[in-house]
Coordinates of C-alpha atoms in Angstrom, one line a residue:
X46 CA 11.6 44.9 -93.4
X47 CA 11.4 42.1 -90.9
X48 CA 14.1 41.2 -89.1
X49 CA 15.7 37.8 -87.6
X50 CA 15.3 38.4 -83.8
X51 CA 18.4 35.5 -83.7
X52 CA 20.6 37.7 -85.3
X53 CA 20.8 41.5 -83.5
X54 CA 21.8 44.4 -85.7
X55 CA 25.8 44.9 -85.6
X56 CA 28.9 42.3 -86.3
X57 CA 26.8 38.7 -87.1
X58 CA 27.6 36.8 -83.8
X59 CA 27.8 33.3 -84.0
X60 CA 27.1 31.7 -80.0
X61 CA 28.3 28.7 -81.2
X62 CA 31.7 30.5 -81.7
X63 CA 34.4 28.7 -78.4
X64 CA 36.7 30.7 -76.1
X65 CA 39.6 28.9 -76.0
X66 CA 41.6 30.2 -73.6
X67 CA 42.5 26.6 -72.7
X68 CA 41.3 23.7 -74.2
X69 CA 38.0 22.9 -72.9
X70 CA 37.9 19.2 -74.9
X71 CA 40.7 18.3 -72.9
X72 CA 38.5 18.6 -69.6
X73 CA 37.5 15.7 -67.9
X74 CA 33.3 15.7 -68.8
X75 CA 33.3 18.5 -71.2
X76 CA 31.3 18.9 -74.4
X77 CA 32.3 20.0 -77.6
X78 CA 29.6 22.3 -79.6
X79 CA 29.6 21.0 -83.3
X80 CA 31.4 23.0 -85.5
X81 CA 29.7 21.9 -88.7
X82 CA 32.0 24.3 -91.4
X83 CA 32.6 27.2 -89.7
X84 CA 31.6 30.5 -88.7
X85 CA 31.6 31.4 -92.4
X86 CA 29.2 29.0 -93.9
X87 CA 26.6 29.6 -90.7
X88 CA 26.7 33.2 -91.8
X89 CA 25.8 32.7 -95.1
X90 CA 23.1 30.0 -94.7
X91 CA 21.8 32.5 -91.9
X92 CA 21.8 35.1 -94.6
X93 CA 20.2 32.8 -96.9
X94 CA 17.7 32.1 -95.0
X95 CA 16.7 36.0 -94.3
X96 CA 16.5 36.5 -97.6
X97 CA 14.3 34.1 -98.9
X98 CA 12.6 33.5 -95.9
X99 CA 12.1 35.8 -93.7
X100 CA 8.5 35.0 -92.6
X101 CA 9.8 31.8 -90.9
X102 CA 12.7 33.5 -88.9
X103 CA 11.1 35.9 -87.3
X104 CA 9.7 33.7 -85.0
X105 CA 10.7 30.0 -86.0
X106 CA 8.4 28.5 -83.3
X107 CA 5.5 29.9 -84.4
X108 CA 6.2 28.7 -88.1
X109 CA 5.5 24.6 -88.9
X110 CA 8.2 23.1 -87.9
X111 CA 8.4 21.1 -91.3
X112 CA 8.4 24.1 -93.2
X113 CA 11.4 25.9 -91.2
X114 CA 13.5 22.2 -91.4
X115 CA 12.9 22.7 -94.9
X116 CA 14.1 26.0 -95.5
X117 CA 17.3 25.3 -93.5
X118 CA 18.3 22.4 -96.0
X119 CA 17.4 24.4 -98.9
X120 CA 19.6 26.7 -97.4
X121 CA 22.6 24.3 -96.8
X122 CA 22.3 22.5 -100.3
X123 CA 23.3 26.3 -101.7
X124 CA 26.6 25.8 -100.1
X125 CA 28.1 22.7 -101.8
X126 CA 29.6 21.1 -99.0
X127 CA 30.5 17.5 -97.9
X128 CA 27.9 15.8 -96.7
X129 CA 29.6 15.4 -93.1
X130 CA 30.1 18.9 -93.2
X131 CA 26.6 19.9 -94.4
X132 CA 24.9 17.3 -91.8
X133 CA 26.7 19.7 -89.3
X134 CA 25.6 22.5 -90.5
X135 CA 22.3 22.0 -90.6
X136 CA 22.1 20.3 -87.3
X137 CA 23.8 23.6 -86.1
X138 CA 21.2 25.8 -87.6
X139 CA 18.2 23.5 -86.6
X140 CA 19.5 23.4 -83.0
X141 CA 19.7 27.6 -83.2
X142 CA 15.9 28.3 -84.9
X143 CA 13.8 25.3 -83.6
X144 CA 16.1 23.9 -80.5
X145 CA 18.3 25.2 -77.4
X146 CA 21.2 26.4 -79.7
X147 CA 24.3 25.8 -78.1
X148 CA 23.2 24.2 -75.5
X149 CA 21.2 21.2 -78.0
X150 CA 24.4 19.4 -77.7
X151 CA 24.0 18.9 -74.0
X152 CA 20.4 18.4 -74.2
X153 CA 21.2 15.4 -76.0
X154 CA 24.0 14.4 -73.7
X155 CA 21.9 11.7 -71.7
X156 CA 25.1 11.4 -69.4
X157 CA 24.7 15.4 -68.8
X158 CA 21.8 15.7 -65.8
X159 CA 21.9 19.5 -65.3
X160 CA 23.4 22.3 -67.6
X161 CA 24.4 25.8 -65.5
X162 CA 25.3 29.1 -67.2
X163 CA 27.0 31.5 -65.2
X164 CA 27.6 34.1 -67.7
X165 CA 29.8 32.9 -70.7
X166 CA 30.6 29.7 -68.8
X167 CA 28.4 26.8 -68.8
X168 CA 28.8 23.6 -66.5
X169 CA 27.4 20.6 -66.9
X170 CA 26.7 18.1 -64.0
X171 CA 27.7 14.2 -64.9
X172 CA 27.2 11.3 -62.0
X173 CA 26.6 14.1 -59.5
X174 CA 29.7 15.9 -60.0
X175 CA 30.1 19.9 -62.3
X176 CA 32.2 19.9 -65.0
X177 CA 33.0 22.8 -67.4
X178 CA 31.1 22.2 -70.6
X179 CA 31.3 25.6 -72.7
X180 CA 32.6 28.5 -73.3
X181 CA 30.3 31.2 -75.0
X182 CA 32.0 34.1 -76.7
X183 CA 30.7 37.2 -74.6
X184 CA 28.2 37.8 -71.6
X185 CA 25.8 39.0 -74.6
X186 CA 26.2 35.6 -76.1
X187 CA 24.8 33.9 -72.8
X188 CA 21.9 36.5 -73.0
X189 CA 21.2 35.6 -76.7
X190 CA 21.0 31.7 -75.5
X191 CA 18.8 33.3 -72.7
X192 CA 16.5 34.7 -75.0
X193 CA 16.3 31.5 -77.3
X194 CA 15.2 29.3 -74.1
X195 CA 12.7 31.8 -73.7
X196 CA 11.4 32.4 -77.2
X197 CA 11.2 29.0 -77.1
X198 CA 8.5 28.6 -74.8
X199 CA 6.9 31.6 -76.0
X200 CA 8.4 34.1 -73.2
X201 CA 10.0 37.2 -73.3
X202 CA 12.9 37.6 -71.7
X203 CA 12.6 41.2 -69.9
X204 CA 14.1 43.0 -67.0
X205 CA 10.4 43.7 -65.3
X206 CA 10.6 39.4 -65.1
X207 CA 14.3 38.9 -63.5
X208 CA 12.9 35.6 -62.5
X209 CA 11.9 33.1 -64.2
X210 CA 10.7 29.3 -64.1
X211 CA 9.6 27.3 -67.1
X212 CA 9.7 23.7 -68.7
X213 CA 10.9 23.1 -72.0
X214 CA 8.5 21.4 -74.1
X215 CA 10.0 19.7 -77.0
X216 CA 7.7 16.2 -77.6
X217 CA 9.6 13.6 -78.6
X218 CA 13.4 15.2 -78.6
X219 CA 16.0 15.2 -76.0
X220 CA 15.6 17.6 -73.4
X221 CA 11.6 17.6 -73.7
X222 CA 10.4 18.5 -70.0
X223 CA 13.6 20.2 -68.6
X224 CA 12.9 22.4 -65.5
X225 CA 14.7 26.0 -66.5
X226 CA 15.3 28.9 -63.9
X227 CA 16.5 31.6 -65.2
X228 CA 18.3 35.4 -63.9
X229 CA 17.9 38.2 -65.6
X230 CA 21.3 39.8 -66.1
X231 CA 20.2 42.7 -64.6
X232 CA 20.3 40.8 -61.5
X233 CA 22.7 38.5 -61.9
X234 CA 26.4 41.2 -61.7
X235 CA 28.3 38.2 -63.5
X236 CA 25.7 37.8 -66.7
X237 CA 22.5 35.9 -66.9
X238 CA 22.3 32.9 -64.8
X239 CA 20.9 29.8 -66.1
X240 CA 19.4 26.7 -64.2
X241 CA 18.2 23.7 -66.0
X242 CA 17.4 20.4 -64.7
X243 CA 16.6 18.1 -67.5
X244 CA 14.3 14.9 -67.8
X245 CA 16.4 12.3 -69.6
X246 CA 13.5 10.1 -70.4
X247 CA 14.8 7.5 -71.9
X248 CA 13.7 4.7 -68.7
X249 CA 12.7 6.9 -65.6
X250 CA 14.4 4.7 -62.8
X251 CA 12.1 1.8 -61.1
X252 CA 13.1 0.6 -57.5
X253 CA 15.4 -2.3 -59.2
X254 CA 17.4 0.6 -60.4
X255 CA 17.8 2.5 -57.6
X256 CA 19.0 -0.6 -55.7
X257 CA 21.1 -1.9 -58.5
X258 CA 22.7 2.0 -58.0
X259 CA 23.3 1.0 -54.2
X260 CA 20.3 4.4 -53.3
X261 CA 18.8 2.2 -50.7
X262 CA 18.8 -1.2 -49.1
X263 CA 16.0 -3.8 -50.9
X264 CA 14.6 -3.5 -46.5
X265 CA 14.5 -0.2 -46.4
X266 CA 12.7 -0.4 -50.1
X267 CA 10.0 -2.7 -48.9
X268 CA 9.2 -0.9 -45.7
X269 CA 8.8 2.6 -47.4
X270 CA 6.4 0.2 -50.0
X271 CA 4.5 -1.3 -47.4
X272 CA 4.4 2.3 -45.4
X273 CA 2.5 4.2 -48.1
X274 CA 0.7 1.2 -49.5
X275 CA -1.0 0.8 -46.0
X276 CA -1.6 4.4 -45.2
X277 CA 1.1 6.3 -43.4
X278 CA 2.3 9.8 -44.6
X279 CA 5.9 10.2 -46.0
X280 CA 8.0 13.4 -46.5
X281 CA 11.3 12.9 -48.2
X282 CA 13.8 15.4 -47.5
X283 CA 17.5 16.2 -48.8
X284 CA 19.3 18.8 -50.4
X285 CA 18.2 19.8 -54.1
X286 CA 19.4 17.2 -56.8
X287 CA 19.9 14.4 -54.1
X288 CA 17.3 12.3 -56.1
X289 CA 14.2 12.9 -53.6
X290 CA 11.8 13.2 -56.4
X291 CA 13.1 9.8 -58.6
X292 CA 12.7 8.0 -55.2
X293 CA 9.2 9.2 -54.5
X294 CA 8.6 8.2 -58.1
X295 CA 9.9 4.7 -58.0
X296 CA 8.3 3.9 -54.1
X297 CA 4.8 5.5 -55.4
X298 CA 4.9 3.2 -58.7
X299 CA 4.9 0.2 -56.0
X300 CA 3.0 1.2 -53.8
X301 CA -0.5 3.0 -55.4
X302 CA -3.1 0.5 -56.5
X303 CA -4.3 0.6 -60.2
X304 CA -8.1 1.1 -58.8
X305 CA -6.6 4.5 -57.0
X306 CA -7.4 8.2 -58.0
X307 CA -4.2 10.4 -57.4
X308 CA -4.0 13.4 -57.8
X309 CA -0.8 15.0 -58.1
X310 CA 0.3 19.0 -57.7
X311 CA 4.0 20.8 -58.3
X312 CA 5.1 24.2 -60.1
X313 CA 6.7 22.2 -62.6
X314 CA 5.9 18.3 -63.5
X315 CA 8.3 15.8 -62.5
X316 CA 7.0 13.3 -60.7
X317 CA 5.2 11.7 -63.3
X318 CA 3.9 9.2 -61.5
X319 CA 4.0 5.2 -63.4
X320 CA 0.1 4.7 -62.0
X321 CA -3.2 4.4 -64.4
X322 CA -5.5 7.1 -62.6
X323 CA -3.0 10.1 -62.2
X324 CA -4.3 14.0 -62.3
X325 CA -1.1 16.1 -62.6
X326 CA -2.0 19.4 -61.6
X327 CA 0.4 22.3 -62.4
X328 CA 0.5 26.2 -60.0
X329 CA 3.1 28.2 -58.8
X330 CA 4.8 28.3 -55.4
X331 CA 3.9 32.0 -54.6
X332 CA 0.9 33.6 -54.6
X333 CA -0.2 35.3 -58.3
X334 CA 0.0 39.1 -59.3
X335 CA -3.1 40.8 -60.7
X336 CA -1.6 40.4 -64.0
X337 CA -0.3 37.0 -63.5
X338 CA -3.6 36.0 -62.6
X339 CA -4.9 38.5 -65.7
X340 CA -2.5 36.0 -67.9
X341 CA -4.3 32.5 -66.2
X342 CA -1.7 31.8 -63.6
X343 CA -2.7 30.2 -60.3
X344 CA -1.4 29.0 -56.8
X345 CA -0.8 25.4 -55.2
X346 CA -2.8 27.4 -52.5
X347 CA -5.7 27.7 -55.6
X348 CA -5.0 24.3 -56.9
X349 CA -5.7 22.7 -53.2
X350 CA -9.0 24.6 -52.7
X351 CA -10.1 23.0 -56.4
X352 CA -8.9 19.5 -55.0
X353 CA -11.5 19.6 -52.7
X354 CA -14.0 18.9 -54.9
X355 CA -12.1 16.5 -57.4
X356 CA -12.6 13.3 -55.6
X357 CA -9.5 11.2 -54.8
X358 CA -7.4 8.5 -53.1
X359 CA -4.7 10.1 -52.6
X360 CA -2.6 13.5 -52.5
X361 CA 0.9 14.0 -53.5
X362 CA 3.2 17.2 -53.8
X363 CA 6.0 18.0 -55.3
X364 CA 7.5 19.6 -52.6
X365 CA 6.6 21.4 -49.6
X366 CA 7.6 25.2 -49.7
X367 CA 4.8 27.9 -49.8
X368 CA 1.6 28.7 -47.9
X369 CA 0.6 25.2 -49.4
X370 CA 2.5 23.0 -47.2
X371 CA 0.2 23.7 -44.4
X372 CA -2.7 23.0 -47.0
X373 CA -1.0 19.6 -47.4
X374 CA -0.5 19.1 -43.6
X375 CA -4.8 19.7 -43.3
X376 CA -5.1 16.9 -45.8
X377 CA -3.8 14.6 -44.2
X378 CA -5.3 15.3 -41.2
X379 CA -8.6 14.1 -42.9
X380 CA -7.7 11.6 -45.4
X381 CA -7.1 7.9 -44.8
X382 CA -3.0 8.2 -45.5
X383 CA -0.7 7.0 -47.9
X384 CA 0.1 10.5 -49.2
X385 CA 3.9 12.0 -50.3
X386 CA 5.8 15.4 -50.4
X387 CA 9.5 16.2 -50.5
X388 CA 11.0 19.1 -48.7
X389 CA 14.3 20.8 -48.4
X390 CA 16.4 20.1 -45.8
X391 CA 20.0 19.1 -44.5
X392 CA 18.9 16.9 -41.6
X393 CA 15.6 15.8 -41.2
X394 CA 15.3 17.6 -37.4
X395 CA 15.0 20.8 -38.8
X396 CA 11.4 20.2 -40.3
X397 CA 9.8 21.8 -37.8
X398 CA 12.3 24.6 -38.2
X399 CA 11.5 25.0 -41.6
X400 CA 7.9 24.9 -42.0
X401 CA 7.8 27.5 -39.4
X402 CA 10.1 29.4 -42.0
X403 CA 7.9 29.1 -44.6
X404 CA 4.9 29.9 -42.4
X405 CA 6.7 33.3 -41.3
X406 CA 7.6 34.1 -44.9
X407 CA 4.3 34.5 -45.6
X408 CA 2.2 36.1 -42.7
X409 CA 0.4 33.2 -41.8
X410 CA 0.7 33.6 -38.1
X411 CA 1.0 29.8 -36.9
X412 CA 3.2 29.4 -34.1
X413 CA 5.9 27.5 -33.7
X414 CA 4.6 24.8 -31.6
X415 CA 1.3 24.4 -33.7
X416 CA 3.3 23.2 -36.4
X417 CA 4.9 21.4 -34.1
X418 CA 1.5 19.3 -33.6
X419 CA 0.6 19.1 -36.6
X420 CA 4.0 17.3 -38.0
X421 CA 2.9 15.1 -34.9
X422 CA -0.3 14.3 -35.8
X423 CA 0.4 13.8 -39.7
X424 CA 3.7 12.6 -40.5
X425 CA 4.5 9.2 -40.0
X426 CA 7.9 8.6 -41.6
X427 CA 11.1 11.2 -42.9
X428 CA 13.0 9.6 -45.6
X429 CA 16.4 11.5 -45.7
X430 CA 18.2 11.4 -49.0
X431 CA 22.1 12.9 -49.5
X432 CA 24.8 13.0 -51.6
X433 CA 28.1 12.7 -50.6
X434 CA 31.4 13.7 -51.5
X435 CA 31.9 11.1 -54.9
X436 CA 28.3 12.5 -56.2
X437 CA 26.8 9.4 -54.6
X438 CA 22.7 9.7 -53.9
X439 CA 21.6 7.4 -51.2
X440 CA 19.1 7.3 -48.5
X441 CA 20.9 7.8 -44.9
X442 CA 18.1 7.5 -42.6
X443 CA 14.4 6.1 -42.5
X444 CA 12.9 8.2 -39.2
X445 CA 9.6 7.4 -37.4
X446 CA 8.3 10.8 -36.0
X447 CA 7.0 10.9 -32.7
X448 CA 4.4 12.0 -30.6
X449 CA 6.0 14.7 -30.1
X450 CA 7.6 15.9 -33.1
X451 CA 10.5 13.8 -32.6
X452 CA 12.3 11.6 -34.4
X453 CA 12.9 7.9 -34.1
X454 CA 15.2 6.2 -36.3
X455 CA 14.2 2.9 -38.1
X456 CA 16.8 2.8 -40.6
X457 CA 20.2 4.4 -41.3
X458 CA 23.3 4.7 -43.0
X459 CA 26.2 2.5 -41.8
X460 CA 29.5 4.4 -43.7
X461 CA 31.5 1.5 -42.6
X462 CA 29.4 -1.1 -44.4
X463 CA 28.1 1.6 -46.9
X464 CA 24.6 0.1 -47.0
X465 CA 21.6 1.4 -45.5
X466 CA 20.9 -1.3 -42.2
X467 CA 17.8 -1.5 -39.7
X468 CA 18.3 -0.4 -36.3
X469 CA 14.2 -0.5 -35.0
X470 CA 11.2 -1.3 -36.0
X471 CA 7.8 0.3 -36.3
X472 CA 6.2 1.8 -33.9
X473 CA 2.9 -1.1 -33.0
X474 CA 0.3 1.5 -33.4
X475 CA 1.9 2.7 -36.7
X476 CA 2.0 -1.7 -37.7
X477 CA -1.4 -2.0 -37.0
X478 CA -2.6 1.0 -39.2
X479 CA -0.9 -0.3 -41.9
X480 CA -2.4 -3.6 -41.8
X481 CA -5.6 -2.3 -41.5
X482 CA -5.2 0.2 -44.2
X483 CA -3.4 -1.7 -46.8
X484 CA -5.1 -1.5 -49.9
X485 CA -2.8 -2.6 -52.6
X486 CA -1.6 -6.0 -50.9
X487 CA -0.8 -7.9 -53.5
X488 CA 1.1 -5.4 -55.4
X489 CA 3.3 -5.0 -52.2
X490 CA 3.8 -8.6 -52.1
X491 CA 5.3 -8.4 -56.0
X492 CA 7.1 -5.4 -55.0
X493 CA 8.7 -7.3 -51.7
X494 CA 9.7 -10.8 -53.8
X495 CA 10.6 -8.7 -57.2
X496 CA 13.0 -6.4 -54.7
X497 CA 14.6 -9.1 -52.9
X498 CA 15.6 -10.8 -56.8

């Protein structure tokens, strides 16, 4: 007899079922799980559903989605219920067979930027700032929603994986593209631990917006333009979910010419660059197991090799933070410029620091003052984004590097006049490569007069 892999043997457990030790709703930011009629009625049309058709829930992705959507309203329809109460219900079982259970109701939540479970407790983050969202019944109920992430993407969720990174891939629905790491509770002493980092895709943000959102001055928006339109290498470095990756998104959507080849490489896809000729190549940070590699996986390390014979204009990274990064650095060493990563960091002095991390993590043997060199010789500018204590994302400095490593600053945060103000100007050797590199000039002349409106 087959078996609904959503519903374990024992007690039916509904994880749509709320603690309510306290009132979550009353919560500043918190979400409310539908409750269509009850745990009752969610039984029964669960039980419904096994029994007439069992073929589609045991493994509901695999099965057209039309015929499982269906099934569930044939399965509602037996219940005679209102039809508020039945739309309920059968947006309650949709979400648990075909969506992210529980958790659809934040997926849906455009407001609602990243969803965190910490065991039975989820968070949500709103405007920068967490916010209790949820309340799942039990630690096993978090490892149910767990599992359903996984099954979703056709994963297993297994001890001999305790780590996982994936992207939810749900065309055309809220939450399609969400970047999900995910614990294994075997690791994780307070119950599975849940990352997820959605894509509300709605309008990905254009410069206007970020300006309109006070994220950087309409100066400091035309000179990083004008800086990767004419050549010269930019790392953008902040703290995770300080907006690096929208900013690099918006400045490259300016700045890249429509005649221009880019190619693009991350371990998940979020850049998504808004340019005509785009190759978005897809590998993993570290380098693949046997198996892994058995299975198809491969490296950023692989993907850069490959690059080399896939002709293009320019080269941008995700972010820089495996064996690749030095890959990256070689490229731009022998390309003409005008290519993009984003790194980790909480001041951008410490590049150095950190690429020599990453560099000792993995045996590569490069001293300290080789890398040293080569941030030198191939970085032109560090864009620093932060986030302070309101959840605000702004830029807080614009830093020319020197010749020796160093860091001069070109623009920087003023917290007294909370806008992002010029205190130098480009180095003349970096001015003249631009204007003799500039290959997009009219489109940075749009950009300049449409940022300044």
């Amino acid at each position: 007899m087959l078996t609904n892999p959503l519903r374990p043997a024992g007690p039916p457990v509904n994880p749509w079922e709320r603690v309510e030790a306290e009132p979550l709703t009353a919560r500043e930011g918190s979400t409310t799980a539908p409750s269509a009629a009850g745990t009752s009625e969610y039984d029964q049309v669960m039980d419904w559903l096994q029994e007439h058709h069992a073929e589609l829930l045991a493994d509901p992705q695999k099965a057209p989605r039309s015929a499982v959507t269906a099934a569930i309203h044939a399965a509602v329809m037996t219940r005679a219920l209102r039809k508020g109460d039945a739309d309920r219900l059968t947006e309650q079982v949709t979400d648990q067979l075909l969506g992210a259970g529980p958790l659809a109701p934040l997926f849906r939540d455009p407001a609602v930027t990243e969803i965190l479970i910490n065991g039975p407790q989820v968070y949500v983050e709103r405007q920068g700032r967490l916010a209790p969202a949820l309340s799942l019944p039990s630690p096993d109920a978090a490892i149910q929603c767990a599992q359903l992430l996984c099954r979703h993407e056709g994963r297993e969720y297994q001890s001999s994986r305790p780590l996982m990174n994936f992207m939810w891939s749900d065309p055309g629905r809220p939450g399609d593209g969400a970047r999900i790491n995910l614990v294994h509770h075997t690791k994780a002493p307070n119950g599975v631990a849940v990352s997820i980092r959605k894509r509300n895709a709605e309008r990905l943000l254009d410069l206007p917006d970020l300006l309109h959102l006070g994220m950087l001055s309409a100066a400091g928006a035309d000179l990083l333009v004008q800086a990767l339109a004419g050549g010269l290498n930019v790392i953008f470095s902040g703290a995770p979910g300080t907006g690096k990756t929208a900013l690099m998104r918006a400045i490259g959507a300016r700045a890249i010419g429509s005649t221009e080849r880019v190619i693009t490489m991350e371990d998940v896809e979020e850049l998504r660059l808004a340019v005509p000729h785009v190759v978005s190549l897809i590998g993993q940070t570290d380098r693949p197991t046997a198996e892994e590699r058995v299975r198809g996986d491969v490296s950023q390390e692989d993907l850069f090799r490959n690059t080399l014979r896939m002709r293009y204009d320019r080269l941008w990274m995700g972010e820089l933070r495996g064996p690749e990064a030095f890959d990256f650095l070689e490229a731009m060493m022998s390309s003409v410029g005008g290519m993009a990563s984003s790194i980790h960091l909480r001041r951008p002095e410490l590049l150095v620091s950190r690429l020599y991390q990453i560099a000792c993590k993995y045996q590569l043997g490069m001293p300290r003052d080789l890398i040293a060199n080569m941030v030198a010789e191939t970085i032109d500018l560090i864009v620093q984004v932060d986030r302070d204590g309101t959840g605000h994302r702004h830029v807080t400095r614009i830093a020319e590097v020197t010749e020796t490593a160093g860091l001069q600053d070109v623009f920087r945060w003023n917290p007294q006049t909370a806008q992002l103000e010029a205190v130098a100007t480009l180095s003349a050797d970096r001015t003249a490569w631009m204007r003799a590199h500039t290959r997009t000039v009219a489109k940075v002349a749009k950009a300049v007069s449409h940022v300044a409106d």
